Tab-separated table of C-alpha atoms in Angstrom:
chain	number	residue	atom	x	y	z
W	1	UNK	CA	0.088	-0.040	-0.023
W	2	UNK	CA	1.501	3.395	-0.798
W	3	UNK	CA	1.847	6.107	1.809
W	4	UNK	CA	1.292	9.460	2.094
W	5	UNK	CA	2.868	11.465	-0.786
W	6	UNK	CA	4.056	14.933	-0.615
W	7	UNK	CA	5.725	17.196	-3.090
W	8	UNK	CA	7.918	19.038	-3.527
W	9	UNK	CA	10.411	17.730	-0.932
W	10	UNK	CA	12.328	20.863	-0.746
W	11	UNK	CA	11.457	24.678	-1.641
W	12	UNK	CA	13.281	27.954	-1.338
W	13	UNK	CA	11.794	31.286	-1.627
W	14	UNK	CA	12.130	34.791	-0.758
W	15	UNK	CA	9.918	36.327	1.693
W	16	UNK	CA	6.882	37.813	0.476
W	17	UNK	CA	6.693	35.291	-2.288
W	18	UNK	CA	3.941	32.614	-2.672
W	19	UNK	CA	4.409	28.740	-2.534
W	20	UNK	CA	2.018	25.641	-2.643
W	21	UNK	CA	2.344	22.210	-1.402
W	22	UNK	CA	0.748	19.124	-2.528
W	23	UNK	CA	-0.509	16.105	-0.746
W	24	UNK	CA	-2.081	12.730	-1.712
W	25	UNK	CA	-3.292	10.792	1.308
W	26	UNK	CA	-3.175	6.793	1.705
W	27	UNK	CA	-6.112	5.657	-0.582
W	28	UNK	CA	-9.285	5.293	1.403
W	29	UNK	CA	-8.364	7.602	4.216
W	30	UNK	CA	-11.244	10.177	5.097
W	31	UNK	CA	-9.213	12.404	7.141
W	32	UNK	CA	-6.249	14.551	6.075
W	33	UNK	CA	-4.022	16.710	8.340
W	34	UNK	CA	-1.606	19.524	7.376
W	35	UNK	CA	1.254	20.209	10.042
W	36	UNK	CA	3.941	22.684	10.431
W	37	UNK	CA	7.040	21.284	12.398
W	38	UNK	CA	9.580	24.157	13.197
W	39	UNK	CA	13.138	23.003	13.879
W	40	UNK	CA	13.389	21.553	17.367
W	41	UNK	CA	9.601	21.601	17.785
W	42	UNK	CA	6.741	19.207	17.565
W	43	UNK	CA	4.429	19.205	14.720
W	44	UNK	CA	1.413	21.602	15.146
W	45	UNK	CA	-1.688	21.152	13.557
W	46	UNK	CA	-2.473	23.927	10.792
W	47	UNK	CA	-5.906	22.182	9.542
W	48	UNK	CA	-7.775	18.897	9.437
W	49	UNK	CA	-10.226	17.814	6.721
W	50	UNK	CA	-12.840	15.243	6.857
W	51	UNK	CA	-13.471	14.438	3.345
W	52	UNK	CA	-13.426	17.689	1.669
W	53	UNK	CA	-14.918	19.505	4.670
W	54	UNK	CA	-12.736	21.398	7.204
W	55	UNK	CA	-12.917	20.185	10.834
W	56	UNK	CA	-10.514	22.081	12.433
W	57	UNK	CA	-8.451	25.224	11.104
W	58	UNK	CA	-8.051	27.097	14.079
W	59	UNK	CA	-4.306	27.333	14.302
W	60	UNK	CA	-3.956	28.324	10.413
W	61	UNK	CA	-2.858	31.913	9.963
W	62	UNK	CA	-5.555	32.563	7.670
W	63	UNK	CA	-4.221	35.906	6.646
W	64	UNK	CA	-1.543	34.220	4.678
W	65	UNK	CA	-2.223	30.630	4.471
W	66	UNK	CA	-5.075	28.694	2.981
W	67	UNK	CA	-6.084	25.013	2.022
W	68	UNK	CA	-8.265	23.013	0.237
W	69	UNK	CA	-9.223	19.415	-0.291
W	70	UNK	CA	-11.295	19.219	-3.660
W	71	UNK	CA	-13.018	15.810	-4.175
W	72	UNK	CA	-12.030	14.685	-0.503
W	73	UNK	CA	-8.811	13.217	-1.929
W	74	UNK	CA	-5.510	15.082	-2.508
W	75	UNK	CA	-4.976	18.767	-0.909
W	76	UNK	CA	-2.998	21.809	-1.502
W	77	UNK	CA	-1.412	24.001	1.225
W	78	UNK	CA	-0.679	27.631	0.070
W	79	UNK	CA	1.515	30.609	1.587
W	80	UNK	CA	0.935	33.760	0.135
W	81	UNK	CA	2.785	35.853	1.080
W	82	UNK	CA	5.627	34.052	2.849
W	83	UNK	CA	7.623	35.235	5.978
W	84	UNK	CA	10.750	34.336	7.339
W	85	UNK	CA	9.294	32.385	10.257
W	86	UNK	CA	7.442	30.373	8.068
W	87	UNK	CA	10.730	28.172	7.351
W	88	UNK	CA	9.732	24.872	8.597
W	89	UNK	CA	8.894	21.403	7.223
W	90	UNK	CA	5.241	21.008	6.223
W	91	UNK	CA	3.868	17.396	7.073
W	92	UNK	CA	0.714	16.047	5.611
W	93	UNK	CA	-0.767	12.933	7.434
W	94	UNK	CA	-4.064	10.924	6.832
W	95	UNK	CA	-5.923	8.683	8.910
W	96	UNK	CA	-8.780	6.303	8.022
W	97	UNK	CA	-11.183	8.565	9.922
W	98	UNK	CA	-13.228	6.018	11.295
W	99	UNK	CA	-13.290	7.242	15.067
W	100	UNK	CA	-11.635	5.554	17.963
W	101	UNK	CA	-8.133	5.558	17.752
W	102	UNK	CA	-7.785	6.748	14.114
W	103	UNK	CA	-4.189	6.589	13.673
W	104	UNK	CA	-2.513	9.194	11.667
W	105	UNK	CA	0.312	8.439	8.958
W	106	UNK	CA	2.723	11.094	7.895
W	107	UNK	CA	4.173	11.801	4.605
W	108	UNK	CA	7.827	12.788	4.118
W	109	UNK	CA	7.188	16.224	4.441
W	110	UNK	CA	8.086	19.411	2.347
W	111	UNK	CA	11.010	21.327	3.778
W	112	UNK	CA	10.564	25.113	3.292
W	113	UNK	CA	13.279	27.865	3.650
W	114	UNK	CA	12.290	31.241	3.236
W	115	UNK	CA	15.120	33.629	2.583
T	1	UNK	CA	2.066	25.462	31.060
T	2	UNK	CA	2.395	23.564	27.760
T	3	UNK	CA	0.176	20.833	26.832
T	4	UNK	CA	2.444	18.174	26.212
T	5	UNK	CA	5.943	18.367	27.920
T	6	UNK	CA	9.189	16.417	27.242
T	7	UNK	CA	12.809	16.695	28.364
T	8	UNK	CA	14.731	17.284	24.917
T	9	UNK	CA	17.499	15.584	25.705
T	10	UNK	CA	19.985	14.245	24.432
T	11	UNK	CA	19.438	11.078	26.393
T	12	UNK	CA	22.378	9.020	26.092
T	13	UNK	CA	22.344	5.167	27.027
T	14	UNK	CA	24.938	2.549	26.035
T	15	UNK	CA	23.969	-0.147	23.489
T	16	UNK	CA	21.874	-2.914	25.332
T	17	UNK	CA	20.656	-0.608	27.942
T	18	UNK	CA	17.294	0.399	28.690
T	19	UNK	CA	16.154	3.718	27.785
T	20	UNK	CA	13.313	5.517	29.567
T	21	UNK	CA	11.645	8.055	27.647
T	22	UNK	CA	9.086	10.355	29.438
T	23	UNK	CA	6.152	12.890	28.863
T	24	UNK	CA	3.623	14.587	31.017
T	25	UNK	CA	0.484	16.122	29.738
T	26	UNK	CA	-1.964	18.748	31.037
T	27	UNK	CA	-5.334	17.717	29.764
T	28	UNK	CA	-6.770	15.397	32.290
T	29	UNK	CA	-9.603	14.090	29.726
T	30	UNK	CA	-7.026	12.884	27.222
T	31	UNK	CA	-7.985	9.391	26.172
T	32	UNK	CA	-5.148	7.972	23.909
T	33	UNK	CA	-1.437	8.535	23.935
T	34	UNK	CA	1.009	7.969	21.034
T	35	UNK	CA	4.919	7.553	20.580
T	36	UNK	CA	6.336	8.543	17.421
T	37	UNK	CA	10.113	8.157	16.185
T	38	UNK	CA	11.483	10.620	14.114
T	39	UNK	CA	14.896	10.233	12.541
T	40	UNK	CA	16.781	13.325	11.489
T	41	UNK	CA	15.296	14.945	8.244
T	42	UNK	CA	12.687	12.310	8.259
T	43	UNK	CA	8.810	12.264	9.113
T	44	UNK	CA	7.447	10.833	12.352
T	45	UNK	CA	6.866	7.120	12.591
T	46	UNK	CA	4.224	5.720	14.962
T	47	UNK	CA	5.838	3.015	17.239
T	48	UNK	CA	3.106	2.663	19.757
T	49	UNK	CA	-0.108	3.729	20.935
T	50	UNK	CA	-2.242	3.054	24.129
T	51	UNK	CA	-5.666	3.845	25.337
T	52	UNK	CA	-6.398	5.340	28.929
T	53	UNK	CA	-6.959	1.888	30.008
T	54	UNK	CA	-3.838	0.231	30.224
T	55	UNK	CA	-0.257	-0.415	29.336
T	56	UNK	CA	1.229	-2.234	26.232
T	57	UNK	CA	4.244	-4.056	25.198
T	58	UNK	CA	5.406	-4.601	21.576
T	59	UNK	CA	8.710	-6.356	21.180
T	60	UNK	CA	11.489	-4.192	22.883
T	61	UNK	CA	8.990	-1.198	23.469
T	62	UNK	CA	6.815	-0.622	26.387
T	63	UNK	CA	4.532	2.289	26.952
T	64	UNK	CA	3.082	2.919	30.276
T	65	UNK	CA	0.314	5.345	31.378
T	66	UNK	CA	0.044	6.901	34.889
T	67	UNK	CA	-3.189	8.640	34.647
T	68	UNK	CA	-2.856	10.265	38.342
T	69	UNK	CA	0.248	11.751	37.682
T	70	UNK	CA	-0.574	12.577	33.770
T	71	UNK	CA	2.424	10.939	33.021
T	72	UNK	CA	3.447	8.542	29.712
T	73	UNK	CA	6.469	6.715	29.419
T	74	UNK	CA	8.327	4.496	26.947
T	75	UNK	CA	10.979	1.874	27.569
T	76	UNK	CA	13.134	0.821	25.123
T	77	UNK	CA	14.996	-2.275	26.054
T	78	UNK	CA	18.098	-3.791	24.524
T	79	UNK	CA	18.788	-0.246	23.076
T	80	UNK	CA	20.409	-0.267	19.686
T	81	UNK	CA	22.315	2.284	17.800
T	82	UNK	CA	19.534	2.235	15.294
T	83	UNK	CA	16.909	3.552	17.802
T	84	UNK	CA	18.909	6.790	17.875
T	85	UNK	CA	16.295	9.331	17.077
T	86	UNK	CA	13.858	11.857	18.305
T	87	UNK	CA	10.864	10.571	20.258
T	88	UNK	CA	7.840	12.412	20.121
T	89	UNK	CA	4.988	12.010	22.483
T	90	UNK	CA	1.320	12.895	21.385
T	91	UNK	CA	-1.835	13.206	23.197
T	92	UNK	CA	-5.200	12.998	21.924
T	93	UNK	CA	-8.763	13.516	23.330
T	94	UNK	CA	-10.058	15.746	25.896
T	95	UNK	CA	-10.971	19.225	25.207
T	96	UNK	CA	-10.267	19.492	21.571
T	97	UNK	CA	-9.657	15.732	20.415
T	98	UNK	CA	-6.618	17.007	18.478
T	99	UNK	CA	-3.126	15.383	18.445
T	100	UNK	CA	-1.080	17.397	20.525
T	101	UNK	CA	2.685	16.831	20.303
T	102	UNK	CA	5.367	17.293	22.719
T	103	UNK	CA	8.695	19.093	21.446
T	104	UNK	CA	10.578	15.453	21.420
T	105	UNK	CA	13.393	13.828	23.383
T	106	UNK	CA	16.682	13.025	21.205
T	107	UNK	CA	17.928	9.518	22.017
T	108	UNK	CA	21.437	8.757	21.461
T	109	UNK	CA	22.357	4.888	21.945
T	110	UNK	CA	26.428	4.508	22.084
T	111	UNK	CA	27.779	1.574	20.582
């Protein structure tokens, strides 16, 4: 079974530029998550989708970050404009979304460097 | 107070020893507890999870919960150099039902 796929793996941009990340979850997983992991910290949830609806985006900086999950499968996360403090690894995870334990499986991440 | 706290380490143990990793959590309503391993430059990988009703052993790994003290531990027996990584504790349930991660503990197993 294929895991969570993310692209690109690395991105370097200058501040005020825009950037987009793509994620394809494990087949059949209803729930998709985007996390931000700053160096030396644990992952922080940015947004959670259940199918194509948003469950939690309370920690998403909505003035610059946006995310969508059209058709309830793959998802894109966009930052516009980027700031220096956005430099981090952006992790996508998915889970079956069947309630109970609902274990999350992580993709390889996209390492963003903002100069 | 942080929601999930871990000592950042590094925790250094000799090969073959028992490594003991700990985390504390603040939300008394938390229901499930996870340990992820993260190698440098890689994404988190689930090692174990436990519910609030008991401990769990899986091979060399044992996860234990002390609900009264709001404390979760991961024991790694017969530690190997390949166990060297950052171990992230994550807690779910309670007020938000989100998975909340600690900052991780860096484990270094010395050959």
